[in-house]
CSV table of C-alpha atoms in Angstrom, one decimal:
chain,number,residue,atom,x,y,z
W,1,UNK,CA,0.0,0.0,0.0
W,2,UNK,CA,0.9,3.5,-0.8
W,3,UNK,CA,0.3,6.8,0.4
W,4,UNK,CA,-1.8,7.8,3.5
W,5,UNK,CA,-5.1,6.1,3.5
W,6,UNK,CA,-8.8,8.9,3.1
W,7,UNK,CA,-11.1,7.4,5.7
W,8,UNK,CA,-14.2,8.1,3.4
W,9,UNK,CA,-17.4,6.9,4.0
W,10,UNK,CA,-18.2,4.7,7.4
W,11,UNK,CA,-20.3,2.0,7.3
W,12,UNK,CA,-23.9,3.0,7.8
W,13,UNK,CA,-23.1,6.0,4.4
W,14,UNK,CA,-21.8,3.0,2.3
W,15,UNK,CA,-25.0,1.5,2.9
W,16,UNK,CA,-27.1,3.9,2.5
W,17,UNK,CA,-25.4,4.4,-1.2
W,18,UNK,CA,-25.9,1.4,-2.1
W,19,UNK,CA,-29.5,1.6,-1.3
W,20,UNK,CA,-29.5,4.1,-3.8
W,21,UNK,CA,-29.1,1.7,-6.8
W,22,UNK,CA,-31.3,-0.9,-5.9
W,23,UNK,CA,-35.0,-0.6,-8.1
W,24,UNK,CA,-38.2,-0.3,-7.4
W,25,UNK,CA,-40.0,-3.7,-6.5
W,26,UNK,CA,-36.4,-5.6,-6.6
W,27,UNK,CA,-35.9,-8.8,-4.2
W,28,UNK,CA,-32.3,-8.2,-2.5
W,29,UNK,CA,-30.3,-10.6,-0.3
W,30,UNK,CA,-28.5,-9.0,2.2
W,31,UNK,CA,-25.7,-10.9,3.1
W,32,UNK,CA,-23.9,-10.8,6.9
W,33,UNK,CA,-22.0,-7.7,7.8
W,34,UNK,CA,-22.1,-4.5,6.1
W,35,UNK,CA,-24.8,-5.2,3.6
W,36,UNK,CA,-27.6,-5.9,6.6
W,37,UNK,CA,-27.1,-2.3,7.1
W,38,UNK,CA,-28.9,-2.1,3.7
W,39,UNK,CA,-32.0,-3.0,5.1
W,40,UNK,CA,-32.3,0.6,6.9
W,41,UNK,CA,-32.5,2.2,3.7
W,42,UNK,CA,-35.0,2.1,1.3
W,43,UNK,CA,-35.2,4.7,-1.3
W,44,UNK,CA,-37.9,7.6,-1.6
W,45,UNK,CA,-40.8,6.5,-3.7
W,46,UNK,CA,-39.3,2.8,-4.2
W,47,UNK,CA,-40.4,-0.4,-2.5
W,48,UNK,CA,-37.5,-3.3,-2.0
W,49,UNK,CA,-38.1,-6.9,-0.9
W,50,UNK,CA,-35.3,-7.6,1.4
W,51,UNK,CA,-34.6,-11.1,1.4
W,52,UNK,CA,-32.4,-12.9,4.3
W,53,UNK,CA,-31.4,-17.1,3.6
W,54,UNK,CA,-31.8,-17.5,6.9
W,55,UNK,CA,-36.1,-17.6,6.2
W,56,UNK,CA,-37.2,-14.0,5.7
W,57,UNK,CA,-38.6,-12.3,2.9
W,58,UNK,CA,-39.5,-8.4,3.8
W,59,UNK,CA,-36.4,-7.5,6.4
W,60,UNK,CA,-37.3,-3.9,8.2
W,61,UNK,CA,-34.7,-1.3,9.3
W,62,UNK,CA,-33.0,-2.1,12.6
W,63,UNK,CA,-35.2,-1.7,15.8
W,64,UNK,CA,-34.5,0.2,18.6
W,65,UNK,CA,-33.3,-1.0,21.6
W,66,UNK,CA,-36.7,-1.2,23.3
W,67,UNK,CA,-38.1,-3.0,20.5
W,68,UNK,CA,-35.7,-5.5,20.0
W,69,UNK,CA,-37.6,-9.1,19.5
W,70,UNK,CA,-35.2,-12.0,20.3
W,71,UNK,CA,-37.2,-14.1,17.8
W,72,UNK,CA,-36.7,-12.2,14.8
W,73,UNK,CA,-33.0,-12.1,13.4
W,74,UNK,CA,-31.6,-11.9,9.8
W,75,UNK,CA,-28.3,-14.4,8.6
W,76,UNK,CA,-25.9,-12.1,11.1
W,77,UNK,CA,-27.9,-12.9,13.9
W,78,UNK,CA,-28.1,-9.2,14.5
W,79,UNK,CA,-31.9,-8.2,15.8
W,80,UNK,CA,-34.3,-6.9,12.3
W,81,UNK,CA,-38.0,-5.7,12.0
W,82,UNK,CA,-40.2,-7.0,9.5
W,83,UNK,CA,-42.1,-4.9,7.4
W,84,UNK,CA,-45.9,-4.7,6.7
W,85,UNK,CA,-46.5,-8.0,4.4
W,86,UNK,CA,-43.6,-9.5,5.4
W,87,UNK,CA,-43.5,-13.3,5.6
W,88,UNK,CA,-41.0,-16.3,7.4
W,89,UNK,CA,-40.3,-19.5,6.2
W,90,UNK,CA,-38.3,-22.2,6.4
W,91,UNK,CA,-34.0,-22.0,5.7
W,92,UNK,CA,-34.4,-24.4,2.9
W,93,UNK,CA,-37.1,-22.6,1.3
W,94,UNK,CA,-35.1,-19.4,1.7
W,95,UNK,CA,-32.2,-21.5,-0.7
W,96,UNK,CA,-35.0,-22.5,-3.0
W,97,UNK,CA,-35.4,-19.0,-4.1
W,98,UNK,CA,-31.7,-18.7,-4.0
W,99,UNK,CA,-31.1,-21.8,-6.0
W,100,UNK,CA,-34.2,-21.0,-8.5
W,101,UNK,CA,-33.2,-17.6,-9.7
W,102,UNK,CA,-35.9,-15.8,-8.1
W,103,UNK,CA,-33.2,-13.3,-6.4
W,104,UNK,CA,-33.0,-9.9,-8.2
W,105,UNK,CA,-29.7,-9.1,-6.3
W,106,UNK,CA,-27.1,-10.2,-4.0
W,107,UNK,CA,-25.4,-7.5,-1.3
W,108,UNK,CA,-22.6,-9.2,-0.3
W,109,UNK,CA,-19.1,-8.8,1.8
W,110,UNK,CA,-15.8,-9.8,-0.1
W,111,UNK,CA,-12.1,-10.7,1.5
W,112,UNK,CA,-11.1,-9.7,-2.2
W,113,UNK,CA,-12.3,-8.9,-5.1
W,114,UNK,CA,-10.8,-9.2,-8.8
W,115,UNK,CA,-10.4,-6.9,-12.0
W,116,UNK,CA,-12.4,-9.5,-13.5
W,117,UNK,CA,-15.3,-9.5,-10.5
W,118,UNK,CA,-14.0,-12.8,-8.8
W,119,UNK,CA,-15.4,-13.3,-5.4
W,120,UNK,CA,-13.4,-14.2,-2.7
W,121,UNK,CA,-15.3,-13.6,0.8
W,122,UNK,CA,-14.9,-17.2,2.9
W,123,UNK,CA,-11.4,-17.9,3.6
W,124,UNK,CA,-7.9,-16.6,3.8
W,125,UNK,CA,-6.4,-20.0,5.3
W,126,UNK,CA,-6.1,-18.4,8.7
W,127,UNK,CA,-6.0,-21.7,10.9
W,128,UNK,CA,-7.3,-18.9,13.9
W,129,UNK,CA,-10.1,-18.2,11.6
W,130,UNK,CA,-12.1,-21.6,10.4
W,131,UNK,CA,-13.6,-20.7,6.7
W,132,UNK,CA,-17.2,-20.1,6.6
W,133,UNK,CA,-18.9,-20.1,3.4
W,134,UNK,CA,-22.5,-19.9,4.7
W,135,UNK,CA,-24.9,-19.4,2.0
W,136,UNK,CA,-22.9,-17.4,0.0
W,137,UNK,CA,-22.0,-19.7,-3.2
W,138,UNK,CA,-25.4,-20.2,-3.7
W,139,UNK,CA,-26.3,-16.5,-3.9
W,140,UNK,CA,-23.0,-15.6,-5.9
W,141,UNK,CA,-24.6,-18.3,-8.1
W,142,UNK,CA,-28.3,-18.4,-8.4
W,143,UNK,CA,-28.8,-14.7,-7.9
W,144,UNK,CA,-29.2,-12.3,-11.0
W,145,UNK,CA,-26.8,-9.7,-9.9
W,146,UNK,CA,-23.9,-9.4,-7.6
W,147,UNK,CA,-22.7,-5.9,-5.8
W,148,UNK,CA,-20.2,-6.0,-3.0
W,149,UNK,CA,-20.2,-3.7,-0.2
W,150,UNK,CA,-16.5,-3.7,1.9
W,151,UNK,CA,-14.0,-1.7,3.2
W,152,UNK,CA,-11.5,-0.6,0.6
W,153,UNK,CA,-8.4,-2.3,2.3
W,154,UNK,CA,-8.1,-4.8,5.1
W,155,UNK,CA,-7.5,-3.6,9.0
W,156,UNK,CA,-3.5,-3.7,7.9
W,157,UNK,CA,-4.4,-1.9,5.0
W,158,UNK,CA,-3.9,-4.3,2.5
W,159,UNK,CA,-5.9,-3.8,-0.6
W,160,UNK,CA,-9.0,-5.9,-1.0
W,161,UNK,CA,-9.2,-4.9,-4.8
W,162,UNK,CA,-6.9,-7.3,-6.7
W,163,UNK,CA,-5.9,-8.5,-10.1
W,164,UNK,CA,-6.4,-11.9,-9.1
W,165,UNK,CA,-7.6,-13.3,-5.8
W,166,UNK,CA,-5.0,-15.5,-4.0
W,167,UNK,CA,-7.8,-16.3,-1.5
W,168,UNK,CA,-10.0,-19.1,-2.3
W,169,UNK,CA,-13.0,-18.0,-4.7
W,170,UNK,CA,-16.6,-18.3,-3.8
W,171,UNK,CA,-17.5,-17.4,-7.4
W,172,UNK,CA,-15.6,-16.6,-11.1
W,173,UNK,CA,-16.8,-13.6,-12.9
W,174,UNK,CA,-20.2,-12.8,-10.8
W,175,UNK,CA,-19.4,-8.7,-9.2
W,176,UNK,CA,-20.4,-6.2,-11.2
W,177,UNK,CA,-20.1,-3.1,-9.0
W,178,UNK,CA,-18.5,-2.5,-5.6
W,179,UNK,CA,-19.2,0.1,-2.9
W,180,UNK,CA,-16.3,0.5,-0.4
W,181,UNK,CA,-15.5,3.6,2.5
W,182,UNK,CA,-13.6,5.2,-0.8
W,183,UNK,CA,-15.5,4.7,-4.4
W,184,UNK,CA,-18.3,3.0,-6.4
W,185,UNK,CA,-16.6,0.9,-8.9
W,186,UNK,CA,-17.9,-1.1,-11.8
W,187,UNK,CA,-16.6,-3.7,-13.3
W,188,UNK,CA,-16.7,-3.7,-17.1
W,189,UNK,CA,-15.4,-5.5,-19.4
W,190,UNK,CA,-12.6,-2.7,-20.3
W,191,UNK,CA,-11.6,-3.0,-16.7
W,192,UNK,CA,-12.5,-1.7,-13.0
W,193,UNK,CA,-14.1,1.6,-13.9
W,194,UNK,CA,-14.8,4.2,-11.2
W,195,UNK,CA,-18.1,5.8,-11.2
W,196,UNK,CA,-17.5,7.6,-7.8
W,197,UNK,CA,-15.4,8.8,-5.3
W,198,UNK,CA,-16.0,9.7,-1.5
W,199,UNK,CA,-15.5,13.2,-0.2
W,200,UNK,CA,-12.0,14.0,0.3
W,201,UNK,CA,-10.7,11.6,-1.8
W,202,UNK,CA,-8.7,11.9,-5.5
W,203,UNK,CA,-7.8,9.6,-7.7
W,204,UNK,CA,-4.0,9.4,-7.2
W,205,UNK,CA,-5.3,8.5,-3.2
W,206,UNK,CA,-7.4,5.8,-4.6
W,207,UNK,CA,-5.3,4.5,-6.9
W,208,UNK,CA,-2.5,4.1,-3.7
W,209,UNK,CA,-5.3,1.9,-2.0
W,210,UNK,CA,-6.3,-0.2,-4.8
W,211,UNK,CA,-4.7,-3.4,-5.9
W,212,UNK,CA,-5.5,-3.8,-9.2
W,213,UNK,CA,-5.5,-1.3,-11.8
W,214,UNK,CA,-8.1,1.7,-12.0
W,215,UNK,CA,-10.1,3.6,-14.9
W,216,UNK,CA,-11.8,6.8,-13.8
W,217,UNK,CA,-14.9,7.3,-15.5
W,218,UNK,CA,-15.1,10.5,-18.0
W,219,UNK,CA,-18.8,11.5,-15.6
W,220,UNK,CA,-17.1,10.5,-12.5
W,221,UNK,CA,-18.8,12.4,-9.4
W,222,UNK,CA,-18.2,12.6,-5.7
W,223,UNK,CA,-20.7,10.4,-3.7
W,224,UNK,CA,-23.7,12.5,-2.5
W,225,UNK,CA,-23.2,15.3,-4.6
């Protein structure tokens, strides 16, 4: 890594971007970490089916502390509200609409991601740290689209944006745009192309952070602006 590191966005505003490109009526997975933060977000004048594999179809915000229901959890085992409509089922019948393709979108967490969109978020052959794939092969799999939401580098500031994972993959070829503390980047078939940066940061900073190599978009904008 080069260069100091931009803090950027913290967790709760890189969810609440991502919100921002999910479509009216879509079904999204949320998957554990960052992207349950997702679920507190729902855009103006939209309406978004949050999905959790754990056997929940229409995740609410957080509750507050007073209305916390020990009963109701999503696939972190954090505490969720339901919204109005909202229905619980069974953990396999959460996979079957994994498996069947009736997921409009994935949110997920990555260890790494490629240039090319490889996946990498279950392992990094840390004997202190057993792999844990959970449901996330089948979602990198059966869903229709795959965004990642992460941190830009690791807690020793390694990148997490790579040429090519060296950690185990969960999936080949399935990201298509990721939302970290630093940028929204797509990934295109020309390369990793950034769409949009966090205040406070340039390109030259991001570039230092990143991995793999970088293409700044020609419309590029700050986030929020």
């Amino acid at each position: 890594m080069k260069g100091i590191a931009p803090k950027g966005l913290d967790r709760e505003a890189i969810a609440r971007r991502a919100a921002q490109d999910l479509w009216d009526g879509a079904v999204v997975n949320l998957g554990i970490g960052l992207p349950t933060l997702v679920a507190n977000y729902v855009p103006a004048g939209r309406e978004i089916v949050y999905h959790s594999e754990n056997g929940v179809l229409g995740v609410g915000p957080s509750p507050l502390a007073n209305d916390v229901d020990p009963d109701l959890i999503n696939a972190s085992k954090t505490p969720i509200t339901l919204v109005p409509g909202a229905s619980i089922f069974h953990h396999t019948d959460a996979f079957v609409m994994i498996r069947g393709g009736h997921i409009d979108l994935a949110l997920l967490g990555a260890m790494q991601v490629s240039e090319t969109g490889d996946l990498a978020n279950w392992s990094t052959g840390d004997e202190k740290m057993p792999p844990a794939v959970g449901g996330a092969m089948d979602l990198a799999a059966g869903a229709k689209g795959v965004y990642v939401l992460m941190e830009h580098t690791t807690k020793d500031g390694a990148p997490k944006i790579v040429p090519s994972c060296t950690y185990p993959l969960t999936a080949p070829h399935v990201v298509t745009r990721i939302f970290t503390n630093l940028a929204v980047i797509d990934v295109t078939k020309d390369g990793l192309l950034v769409r949009e940066m966090a205040p406070g940061v340039d390109f030259e900073a991001l570039c230092a952070q990143t991995g793999a190599k970088l293409h700044l978009a020609s419309d590029w904008r700050q986030i929020g602006a």
